[in-house]
Structure formats: C-alpha cells, structure tokens
Short mmCIF file of C-alpha atoms in Angstrom, two decimals:
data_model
loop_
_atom_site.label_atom_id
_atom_site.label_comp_id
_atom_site.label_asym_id
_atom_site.label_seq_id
_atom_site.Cartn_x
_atom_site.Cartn_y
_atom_site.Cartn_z
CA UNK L 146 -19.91 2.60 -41.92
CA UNK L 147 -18.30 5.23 -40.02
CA UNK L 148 -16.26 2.90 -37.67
CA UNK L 149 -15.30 -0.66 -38.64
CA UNK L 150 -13.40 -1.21 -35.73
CA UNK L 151 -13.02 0.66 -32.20
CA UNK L 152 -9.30 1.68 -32.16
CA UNK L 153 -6.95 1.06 -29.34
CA UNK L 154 -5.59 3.17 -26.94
CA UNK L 155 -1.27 3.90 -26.59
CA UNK L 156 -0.04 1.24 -23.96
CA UNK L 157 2.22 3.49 -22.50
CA UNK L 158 0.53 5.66 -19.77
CA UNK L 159 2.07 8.42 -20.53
CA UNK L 160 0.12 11.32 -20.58
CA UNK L 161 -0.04 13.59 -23.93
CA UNK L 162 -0.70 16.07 -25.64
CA UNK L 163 -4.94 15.86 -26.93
CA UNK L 164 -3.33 15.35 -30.90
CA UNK L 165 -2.28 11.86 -30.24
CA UNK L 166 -5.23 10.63 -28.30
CA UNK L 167 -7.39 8.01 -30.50
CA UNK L 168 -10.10 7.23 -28.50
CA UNK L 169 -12.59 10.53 -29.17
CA UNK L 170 -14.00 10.47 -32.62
CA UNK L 171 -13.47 13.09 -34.88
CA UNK L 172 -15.83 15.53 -35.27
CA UNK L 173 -17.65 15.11 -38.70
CA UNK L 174 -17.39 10.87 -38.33
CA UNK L 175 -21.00 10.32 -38.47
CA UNK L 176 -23.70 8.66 -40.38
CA UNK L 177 -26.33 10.93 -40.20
CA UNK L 178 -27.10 14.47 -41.58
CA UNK L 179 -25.28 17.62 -40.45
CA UNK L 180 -27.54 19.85 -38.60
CA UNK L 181 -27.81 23.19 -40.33
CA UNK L 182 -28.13 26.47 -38.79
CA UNK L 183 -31.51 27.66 -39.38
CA UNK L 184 -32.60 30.66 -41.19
CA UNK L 185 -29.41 31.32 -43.72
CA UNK L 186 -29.32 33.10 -46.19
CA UNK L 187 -26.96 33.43 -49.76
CA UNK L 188 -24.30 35.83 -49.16
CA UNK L 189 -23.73 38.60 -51.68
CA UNK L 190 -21.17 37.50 -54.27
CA UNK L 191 -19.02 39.04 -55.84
CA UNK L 192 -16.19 37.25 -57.99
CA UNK L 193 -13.50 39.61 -56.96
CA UNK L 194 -14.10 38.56 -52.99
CA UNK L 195 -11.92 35.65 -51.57
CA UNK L 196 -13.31 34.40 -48.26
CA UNK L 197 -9.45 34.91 -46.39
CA UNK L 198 -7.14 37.86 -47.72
CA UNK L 199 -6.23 37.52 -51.66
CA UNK L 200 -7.09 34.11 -52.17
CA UNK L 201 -7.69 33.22 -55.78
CA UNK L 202 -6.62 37.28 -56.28
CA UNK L 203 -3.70 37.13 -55.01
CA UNK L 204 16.06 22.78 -47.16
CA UNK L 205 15.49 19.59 -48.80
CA UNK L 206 18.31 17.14 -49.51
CA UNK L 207 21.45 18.68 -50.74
CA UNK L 208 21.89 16.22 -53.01
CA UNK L 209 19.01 17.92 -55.69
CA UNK L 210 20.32 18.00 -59.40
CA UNK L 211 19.01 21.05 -61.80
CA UNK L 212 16.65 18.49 -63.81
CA UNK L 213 14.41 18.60 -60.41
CA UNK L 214 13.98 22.23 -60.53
CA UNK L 215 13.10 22.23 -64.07
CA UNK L 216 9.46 22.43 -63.28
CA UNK L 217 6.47 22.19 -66.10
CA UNK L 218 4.23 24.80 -66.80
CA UNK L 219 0.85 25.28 -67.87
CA UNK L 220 -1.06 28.31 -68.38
CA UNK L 221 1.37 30.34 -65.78
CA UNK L 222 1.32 27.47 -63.53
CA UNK L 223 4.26 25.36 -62.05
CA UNK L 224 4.17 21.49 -61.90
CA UNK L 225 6.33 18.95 -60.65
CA UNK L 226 9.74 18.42 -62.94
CA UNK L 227 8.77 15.72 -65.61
CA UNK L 228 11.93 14.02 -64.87
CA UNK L 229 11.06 12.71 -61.41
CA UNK L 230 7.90 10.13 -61.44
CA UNK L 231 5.08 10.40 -63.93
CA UNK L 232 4.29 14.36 -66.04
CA UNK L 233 0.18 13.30 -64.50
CA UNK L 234 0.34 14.62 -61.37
CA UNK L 235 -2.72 17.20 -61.25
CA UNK L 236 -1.68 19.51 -58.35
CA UNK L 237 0.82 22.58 -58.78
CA UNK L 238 3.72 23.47 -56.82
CA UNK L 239 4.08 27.07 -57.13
CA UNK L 240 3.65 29.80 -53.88
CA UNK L 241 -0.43 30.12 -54.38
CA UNK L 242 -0.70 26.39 -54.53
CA UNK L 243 1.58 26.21 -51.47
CA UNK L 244 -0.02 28.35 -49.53
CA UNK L 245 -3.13 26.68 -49.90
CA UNK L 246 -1.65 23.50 -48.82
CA UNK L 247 -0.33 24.61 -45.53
CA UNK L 248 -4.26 25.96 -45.02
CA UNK L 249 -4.72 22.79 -45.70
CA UNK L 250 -2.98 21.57 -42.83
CA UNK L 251 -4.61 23.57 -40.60
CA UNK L 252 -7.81 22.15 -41.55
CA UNK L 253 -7.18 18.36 -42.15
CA UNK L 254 -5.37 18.52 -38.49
CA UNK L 255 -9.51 20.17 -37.56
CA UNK L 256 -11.17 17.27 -38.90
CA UNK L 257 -9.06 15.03 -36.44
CA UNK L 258 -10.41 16.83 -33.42
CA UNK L 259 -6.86 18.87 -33.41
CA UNK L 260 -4.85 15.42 -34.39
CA UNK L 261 -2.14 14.35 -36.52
CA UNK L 262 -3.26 10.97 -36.63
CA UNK L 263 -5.15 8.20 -35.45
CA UNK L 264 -3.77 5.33 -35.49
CA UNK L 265 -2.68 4.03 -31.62
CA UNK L 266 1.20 4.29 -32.06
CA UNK L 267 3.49 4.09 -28.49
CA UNK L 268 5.23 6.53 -27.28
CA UNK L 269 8.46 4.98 -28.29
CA UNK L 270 8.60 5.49 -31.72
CA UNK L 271 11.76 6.05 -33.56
CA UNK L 272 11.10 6.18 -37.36
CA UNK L 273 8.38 7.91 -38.92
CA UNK L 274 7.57 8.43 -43.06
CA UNK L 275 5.38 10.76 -44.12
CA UNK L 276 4.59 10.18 -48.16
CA UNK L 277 3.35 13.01 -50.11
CA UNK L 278 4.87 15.92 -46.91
CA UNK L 279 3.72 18.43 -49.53
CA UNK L 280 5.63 21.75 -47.80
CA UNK L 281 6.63 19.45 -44.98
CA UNK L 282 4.00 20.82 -42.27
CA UNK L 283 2.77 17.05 -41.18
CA UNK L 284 6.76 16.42 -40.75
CA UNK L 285 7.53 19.11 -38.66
CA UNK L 286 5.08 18.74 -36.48
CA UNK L 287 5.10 15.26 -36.04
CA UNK L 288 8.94 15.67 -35.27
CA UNK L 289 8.08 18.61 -32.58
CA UNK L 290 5.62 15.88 -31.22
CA UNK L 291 7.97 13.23 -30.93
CA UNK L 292 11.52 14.93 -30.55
CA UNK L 293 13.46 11.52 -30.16
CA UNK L 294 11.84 9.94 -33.43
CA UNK L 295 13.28 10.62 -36.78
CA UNK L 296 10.57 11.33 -39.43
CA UNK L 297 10.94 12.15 -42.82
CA UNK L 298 9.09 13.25 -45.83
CA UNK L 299 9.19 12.73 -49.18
CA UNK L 300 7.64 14.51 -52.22
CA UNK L 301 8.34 15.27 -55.80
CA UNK L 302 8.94 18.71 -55.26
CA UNK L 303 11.37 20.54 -53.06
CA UNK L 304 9.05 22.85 -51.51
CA UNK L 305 10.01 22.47 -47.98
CA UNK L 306 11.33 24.61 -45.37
CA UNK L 307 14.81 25.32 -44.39
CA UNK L 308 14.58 25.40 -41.22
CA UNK L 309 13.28 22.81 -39.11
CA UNK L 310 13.66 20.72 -36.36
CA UNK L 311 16.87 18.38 -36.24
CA UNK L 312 14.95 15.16 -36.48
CA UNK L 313 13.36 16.27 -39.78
CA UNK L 314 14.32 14.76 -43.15
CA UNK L 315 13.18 15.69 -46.13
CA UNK L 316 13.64 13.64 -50.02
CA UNK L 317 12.95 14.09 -53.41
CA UNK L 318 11.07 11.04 -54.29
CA UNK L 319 8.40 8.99 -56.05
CA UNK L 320 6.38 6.45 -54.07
CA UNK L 321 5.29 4.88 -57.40
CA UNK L 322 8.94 3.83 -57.59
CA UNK L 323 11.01 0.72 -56.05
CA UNK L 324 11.54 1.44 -52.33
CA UNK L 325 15.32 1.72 -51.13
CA UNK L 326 14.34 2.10 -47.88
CA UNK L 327 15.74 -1.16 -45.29
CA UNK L 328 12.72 -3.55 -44.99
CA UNK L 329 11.28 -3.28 -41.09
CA UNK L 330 12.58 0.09 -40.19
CA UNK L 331 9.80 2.21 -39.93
CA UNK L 332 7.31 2.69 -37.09
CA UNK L 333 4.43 4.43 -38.49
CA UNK L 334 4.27 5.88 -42.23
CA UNK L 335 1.67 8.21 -43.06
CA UNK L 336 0.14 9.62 -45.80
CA UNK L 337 -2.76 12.23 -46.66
CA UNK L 338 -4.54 13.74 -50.18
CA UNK L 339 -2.30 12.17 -52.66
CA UNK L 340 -5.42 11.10 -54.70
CA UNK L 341 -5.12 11.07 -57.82
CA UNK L 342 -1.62 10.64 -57.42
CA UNK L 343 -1.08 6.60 -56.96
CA UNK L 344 -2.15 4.33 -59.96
CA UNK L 345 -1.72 1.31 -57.55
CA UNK L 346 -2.80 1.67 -54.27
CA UNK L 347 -2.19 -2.04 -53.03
CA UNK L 348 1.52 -2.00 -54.89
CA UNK L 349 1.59 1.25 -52.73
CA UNK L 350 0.64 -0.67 -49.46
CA UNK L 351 2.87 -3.81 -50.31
CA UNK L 352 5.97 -1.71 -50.07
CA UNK L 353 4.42 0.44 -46.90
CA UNK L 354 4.27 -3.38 -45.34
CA UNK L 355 8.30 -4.02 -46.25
CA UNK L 356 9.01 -1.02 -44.90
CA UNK L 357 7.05 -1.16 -41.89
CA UNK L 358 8.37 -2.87 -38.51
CA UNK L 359 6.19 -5.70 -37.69
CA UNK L 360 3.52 -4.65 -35.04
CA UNK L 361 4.08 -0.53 -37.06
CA UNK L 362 1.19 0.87 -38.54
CA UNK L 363 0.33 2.88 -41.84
CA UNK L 364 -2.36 5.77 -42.28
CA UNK L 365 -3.97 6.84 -45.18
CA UNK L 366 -6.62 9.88 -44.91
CA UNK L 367 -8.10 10.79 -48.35
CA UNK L 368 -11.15 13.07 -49.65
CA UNK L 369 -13.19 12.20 -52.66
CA UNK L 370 -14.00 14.94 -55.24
CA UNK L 371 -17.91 13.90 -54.67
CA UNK L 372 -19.83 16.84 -53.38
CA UNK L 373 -22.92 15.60 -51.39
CA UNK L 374 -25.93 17.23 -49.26
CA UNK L 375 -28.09 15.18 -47.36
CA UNK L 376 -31.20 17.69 -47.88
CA UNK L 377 -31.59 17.78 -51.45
CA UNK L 378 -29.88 21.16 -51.50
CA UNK L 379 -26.85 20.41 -53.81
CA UNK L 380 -28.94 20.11 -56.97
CA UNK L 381 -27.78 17.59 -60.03
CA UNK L 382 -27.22 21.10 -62.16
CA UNK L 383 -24.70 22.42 -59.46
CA UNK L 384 -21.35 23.25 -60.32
CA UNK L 385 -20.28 21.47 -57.50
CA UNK L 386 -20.91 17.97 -59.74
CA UNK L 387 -19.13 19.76 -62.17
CA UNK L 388 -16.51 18.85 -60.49
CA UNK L 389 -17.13 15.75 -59.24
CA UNK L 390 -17.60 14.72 -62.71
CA UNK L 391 -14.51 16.56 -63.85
CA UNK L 392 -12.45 14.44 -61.22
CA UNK L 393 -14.07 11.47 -62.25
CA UNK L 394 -13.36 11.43 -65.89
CA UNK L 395 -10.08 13.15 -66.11
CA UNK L 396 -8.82 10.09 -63.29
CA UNK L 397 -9.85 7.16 -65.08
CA UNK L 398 -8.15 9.16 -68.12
CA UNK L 399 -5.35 9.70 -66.19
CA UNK L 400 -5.65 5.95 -64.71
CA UNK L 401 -5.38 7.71 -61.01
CA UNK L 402 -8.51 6.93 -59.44
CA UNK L 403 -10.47 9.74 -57.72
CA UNK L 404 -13.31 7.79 -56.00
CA UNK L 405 -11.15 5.88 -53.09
CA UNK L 406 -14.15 5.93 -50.77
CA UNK L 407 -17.03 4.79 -53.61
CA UNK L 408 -14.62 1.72 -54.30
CA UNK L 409 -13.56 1.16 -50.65
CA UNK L 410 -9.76 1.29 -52.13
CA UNK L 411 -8.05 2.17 -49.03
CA UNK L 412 -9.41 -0.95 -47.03
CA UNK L 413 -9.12 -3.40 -49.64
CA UNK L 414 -5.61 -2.79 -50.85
CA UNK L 415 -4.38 -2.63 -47.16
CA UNK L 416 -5.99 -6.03 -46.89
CA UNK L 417 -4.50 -7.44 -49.83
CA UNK L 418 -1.25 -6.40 -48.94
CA UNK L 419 -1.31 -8.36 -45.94
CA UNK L 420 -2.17 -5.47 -42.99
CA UNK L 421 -4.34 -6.79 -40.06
CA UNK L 422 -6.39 -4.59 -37.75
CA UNK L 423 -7.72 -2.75 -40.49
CA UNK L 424 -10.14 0.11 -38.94
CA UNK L 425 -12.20 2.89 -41.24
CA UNK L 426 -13.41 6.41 -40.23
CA UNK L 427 -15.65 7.90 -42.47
CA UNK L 428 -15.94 11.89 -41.88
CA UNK L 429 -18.43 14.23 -43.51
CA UNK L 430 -16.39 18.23 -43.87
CA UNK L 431 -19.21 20.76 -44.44
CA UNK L 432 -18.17 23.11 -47.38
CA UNK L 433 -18.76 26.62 -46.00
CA UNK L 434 -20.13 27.48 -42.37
CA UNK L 435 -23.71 26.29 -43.00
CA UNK L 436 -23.80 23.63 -39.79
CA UNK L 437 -24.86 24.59 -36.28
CA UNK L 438 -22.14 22.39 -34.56
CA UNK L 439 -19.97 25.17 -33.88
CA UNK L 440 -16.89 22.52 -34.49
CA UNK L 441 -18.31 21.70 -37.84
CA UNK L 442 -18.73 25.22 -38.41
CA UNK L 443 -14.83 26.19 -37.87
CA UNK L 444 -14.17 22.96 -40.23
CA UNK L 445 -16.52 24.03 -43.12
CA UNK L 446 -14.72 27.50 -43.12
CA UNK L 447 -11.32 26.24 -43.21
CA UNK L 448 -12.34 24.25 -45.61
CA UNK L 449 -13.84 27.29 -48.02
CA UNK L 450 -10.46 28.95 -46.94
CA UNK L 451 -8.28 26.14 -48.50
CA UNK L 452 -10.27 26.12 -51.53
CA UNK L 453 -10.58 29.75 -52.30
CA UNK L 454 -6.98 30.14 -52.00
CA UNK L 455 -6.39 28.59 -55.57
CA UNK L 456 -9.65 27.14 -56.87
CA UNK L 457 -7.99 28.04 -60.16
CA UNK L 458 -4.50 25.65 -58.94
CA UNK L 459 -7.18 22.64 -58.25
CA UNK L 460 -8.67 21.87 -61.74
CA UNK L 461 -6.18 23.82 -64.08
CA UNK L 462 -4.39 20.65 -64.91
CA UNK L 463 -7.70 18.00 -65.03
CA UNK L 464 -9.90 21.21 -67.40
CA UNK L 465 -7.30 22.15 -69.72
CA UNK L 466 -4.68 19.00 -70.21
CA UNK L 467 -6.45 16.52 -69.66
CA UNK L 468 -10.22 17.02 -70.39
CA UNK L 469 -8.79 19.59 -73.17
CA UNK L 470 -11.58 22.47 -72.44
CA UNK L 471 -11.21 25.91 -72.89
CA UNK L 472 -9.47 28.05 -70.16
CA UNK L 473 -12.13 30.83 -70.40
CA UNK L 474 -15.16 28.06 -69.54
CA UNK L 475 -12.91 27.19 -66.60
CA UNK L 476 -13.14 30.83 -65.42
CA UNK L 477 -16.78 30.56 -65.89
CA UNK L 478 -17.38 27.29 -64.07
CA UNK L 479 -14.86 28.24 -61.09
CA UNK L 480 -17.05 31.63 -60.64
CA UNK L 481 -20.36 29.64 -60.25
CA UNK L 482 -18.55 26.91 -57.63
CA UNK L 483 -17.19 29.90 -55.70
CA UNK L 484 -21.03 31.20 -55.23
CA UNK L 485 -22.20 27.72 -54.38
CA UNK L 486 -19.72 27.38 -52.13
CA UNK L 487 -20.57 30.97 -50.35
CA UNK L 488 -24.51 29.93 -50.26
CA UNK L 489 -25.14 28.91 -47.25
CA UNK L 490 -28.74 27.65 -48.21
CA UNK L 491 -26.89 24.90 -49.74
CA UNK L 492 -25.79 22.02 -47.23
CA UNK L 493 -22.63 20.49 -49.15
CA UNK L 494 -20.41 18.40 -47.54
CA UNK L 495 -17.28 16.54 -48.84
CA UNK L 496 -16.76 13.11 -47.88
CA UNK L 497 -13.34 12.04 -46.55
CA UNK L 498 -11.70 8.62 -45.17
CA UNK L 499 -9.14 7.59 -42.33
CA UNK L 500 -8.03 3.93 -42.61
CA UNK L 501 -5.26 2.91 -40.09
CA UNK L 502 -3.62 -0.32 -40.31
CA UNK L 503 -1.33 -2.56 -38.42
CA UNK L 504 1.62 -4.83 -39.80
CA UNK L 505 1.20 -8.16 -37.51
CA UNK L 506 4.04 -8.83 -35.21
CA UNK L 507 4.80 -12.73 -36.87
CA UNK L 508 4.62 -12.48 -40.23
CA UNK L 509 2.81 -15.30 -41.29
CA UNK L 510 4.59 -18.05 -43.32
#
C-alpha cells in the first residue's frame, strides 16, 4: 500500500511555497520496481574513499544542569548523558554524528519532493513540536516557513544552534517521559528517525493526542533497517542483511523495535490512540545512484552521503554493547557495506514510511 488515503489540500488559498504542498506524491512512493540505469558498472573501491569530503575519515534552554553534559562514551564515541531518559539510545551525539544528521536533513526533506511535511496543516498555525529536532534543522526551518508560529524541539542532547530564528525553542527532554506540556495546545507535532528510540509507540501517540488541538495533526516519517532490491541483486550473503539483522536483534534486545513498517506500528498505534484520518505513504530511497529517475538518482546519493559520513556512528552502539562483538569485525563488516553500497550493479533500496494523522475536532465521549 503506498497510499491508504488521498490527503487533503490547505483550506486557505493562500499560495506557498512548493514544501508545504500535499497533493504531489513524493518521489520514491511507489509499488513497483525502481528503474535502473542500464549498463553500470562496480566502482573501484577503495576503503580510504568517502563518497562526500572526509566522511567516515574525517543555544538550547538556559536552564541545562552539568549532569546533561556528562555524556557516555564508547569506543571514542559520545552518547546521550545517562541521566536524562534511558542509557539505550543507539545513535551518538558527537560532531561526525552531527554532521551526518544535518545531511540527513537535506535528504529526508528530498524524499518529500523538497517538503517538510505532509500532512494538510492551514496556514494559521501557531504551535508546532518537533520530537527528536536532532541539531534542530526541521525546527528552524519550519519556523522560517511559518514566522508567526512558535515551534519547538526537543531532544536529549543539546546539540542545537545558537542562533536561530525568534520563534524557535529548543528543550532538553525525553518523550518516553510524562508530558508537561498544556493538553490542546499544539497544532501539528512532528517527528522523524527516532526508531529505535520509543519502546511504546501508542503511549507515544496517546500523549501526541493530549497535546494536540482537536482538528491538529501528528507526523511520523520512519525508515526500517531492511535493505531490499526488487531484482534479486541484494543477495541473502550481503552485508547489507548484516545489518538488517544486526538492527533486528539488537532492538528486540534493546526492546526498541526496528521493523515499524513490517509490523505496520505507526498506523496501528495512531489508531489506538484515538487519531482519525489516518493516511500511509510508503517510499522506496535507492541506496547509491543506481536508478534512471534522475530524482531518485539525487535521493540515492544523498542517501550514500548520509551514510558514509559515519557508517562507523550507526552500528557502534548495536555491534559492540549490545550484540557484544568485536570492534575489529565491525571494521571488517562496515568495509564490505561501504563496497555494496558503491556497486551500482546492486539495486538496494531502503524502505521508509510517512503516516499523518488528524485529532477529530469533538472528541468523542
């Protein structure tokens, strides 16, 4: 299913800017195969490359206390403070991690046809959260986008900017915990790539819906770690289900889930939490510039980009702490996924999911 319900268009006649237009699909949302370019060929490899410059070779709240700056570290990588939410979060927050994620950005705002979002919000919005801001790039953005809104992000690490645009807020915070926020003040609240980082998706939606105004929507956009050709090109031995597999495991060790879209998590918790309107886009992101579709193309490369920035920041945590293996296999495996990745003979593509949601207007009794 790559569209389980047609979304709506802004009331307001407004005209803006192509980013918040819903009505054009995104450019990977569909069911069949991605058409490759023909006659392609394996690139040369060599380990020491990085597809964009060095790659793997290379003012929040006042109100911050020291214990939130006392980050973890493994292997000469910085996590998240233990003191603020759970010690399992699997991503780092240090500069080659950050870095990546503001690629990242770049190329999840690609995969919405040069969107922030989806879901049909007016133009009249006046509170917008944005869960998981990571280095606050969404937030800013959205706030440029809608100058008379207030929007702020939260995270668990204070690796925002500075400087900003006055509506801009950013917190220190844990979704996982209570909500302080006043019930039916938000317009929209957003959230994107925080899997593995929720252990309760519809407890996660429940206090989205408090939050939420009625008639305000939520919108969660979330990859899987399930590598997938439609060709037969992607064999069973690649690394590339290494790490599917990896994900897999080390979530249900971790009791994060990694496969959202496999157990249709997204839609069902929204449901269950009492969101109407409910509408799914399923989008296919090319790893590497193996399609023809020239759009596809400038995804799939974006998409190498964010990954070769810090393949080694992506599965330090899940290899060594929590599936215990050695740190020298990891170099090993994270050299073969870099050639995969750079082969453009093989047609891997990463499946992601928008669902958009709407709190109803009379909250029934």
């Amino acid at each position: 299913m790559v569209d389980s319900k047609s979304p709506e268009s802004p009331k307001s006649g407004a005209s803006r800017s192509p980013r918040r237009l819903s009505g054009q699909a995104p450019p990977g949302a569909r069911e069949g195969p991605i058409e490759a370019e023909p006659h392609q060929e394996e690139e040369e490899f060599d380990d020491a490359d990085s597809a964009l410059g060095e790659g793997d070779n290379a003012s929040s709240t006042a109100s911050l206390t020291e214990s939130i700056l006392e980050y973890r570290t493994l292997n000469g990588r910085t996590y998240h403070s233990g003191r603020l939410g759970s010690d399992n979060y699997w991503g780092p927050n240090d500069e080659r991690q950050n870095e990546a994620m503001d690629m990242n950005h770049h190329f999840m705002t690609l995969c919405l046809g040069g969107r922030l979002f989806l879901a049909p919000l007016k133009d009249d919005i006046q509170k917008v959260l944005d869960i998981g801001t990571g280095t606050g790039l969404w937030t800013i953005d959205m706030a440029d986008e809608y100058p008379n809104c207030e929007v702020i992000g939260t995270d668990l690490s204070p690796i925002q900017p500075s400087w900003c645009p006055p509506n801009v807020k950013f917190e220190i915070d844990d979704a996982e915990q209570p909500w302080t926020y006043a019930p039916d003040s938000f317009d929209f609240i957003h959230m994107r790539y925080i899997v593995g980082g929720i252990s309760d998706w519809t407890k996660l939606f429940k206090q989205c819906y408090t939050a939420l105004k009625p008639g305000g929507w939520v919108e969660t956009f979330e990859p899987e770690a399930d590598y997938r050709s439609d060709d037969g090109t992607l064999k069973p031995d690649s690394a590339m289900m290494v790490w599917r597999d990896l994900f897999s495991e080390g979530g249900k060790k971790l009791g994060h889930s990694f496969t959202l879209i496999t157990d249709d998590t997204q839609r069902k918790a929204l449901e269950e939490a009492g969101f109407v309107d409910i509408t799914v886009r399923d989008i296919k992101v090319p790893v590497g510039t193996w399609p023809a579709d020239p759009k596809l193309k400038e995804i799939g490369q974006w998409f190498q980009y964010t990954l070769e920035q810090d393949l080694e920041g992506y599965v330090m945590f899940m290899w060594t702490k929590v599936m215990g293996r050695p740190l020298e296999e990891m170099h090993v495996f994270l050299a073969a996924f870099r050639k995969e990745m750079r082969n453009r003979s093989i047609h891997a593509y990463l499946p992601q999911r928008v669902v958009y949601a709407r709190k109803p207007e009379t909250i029934p009794a």
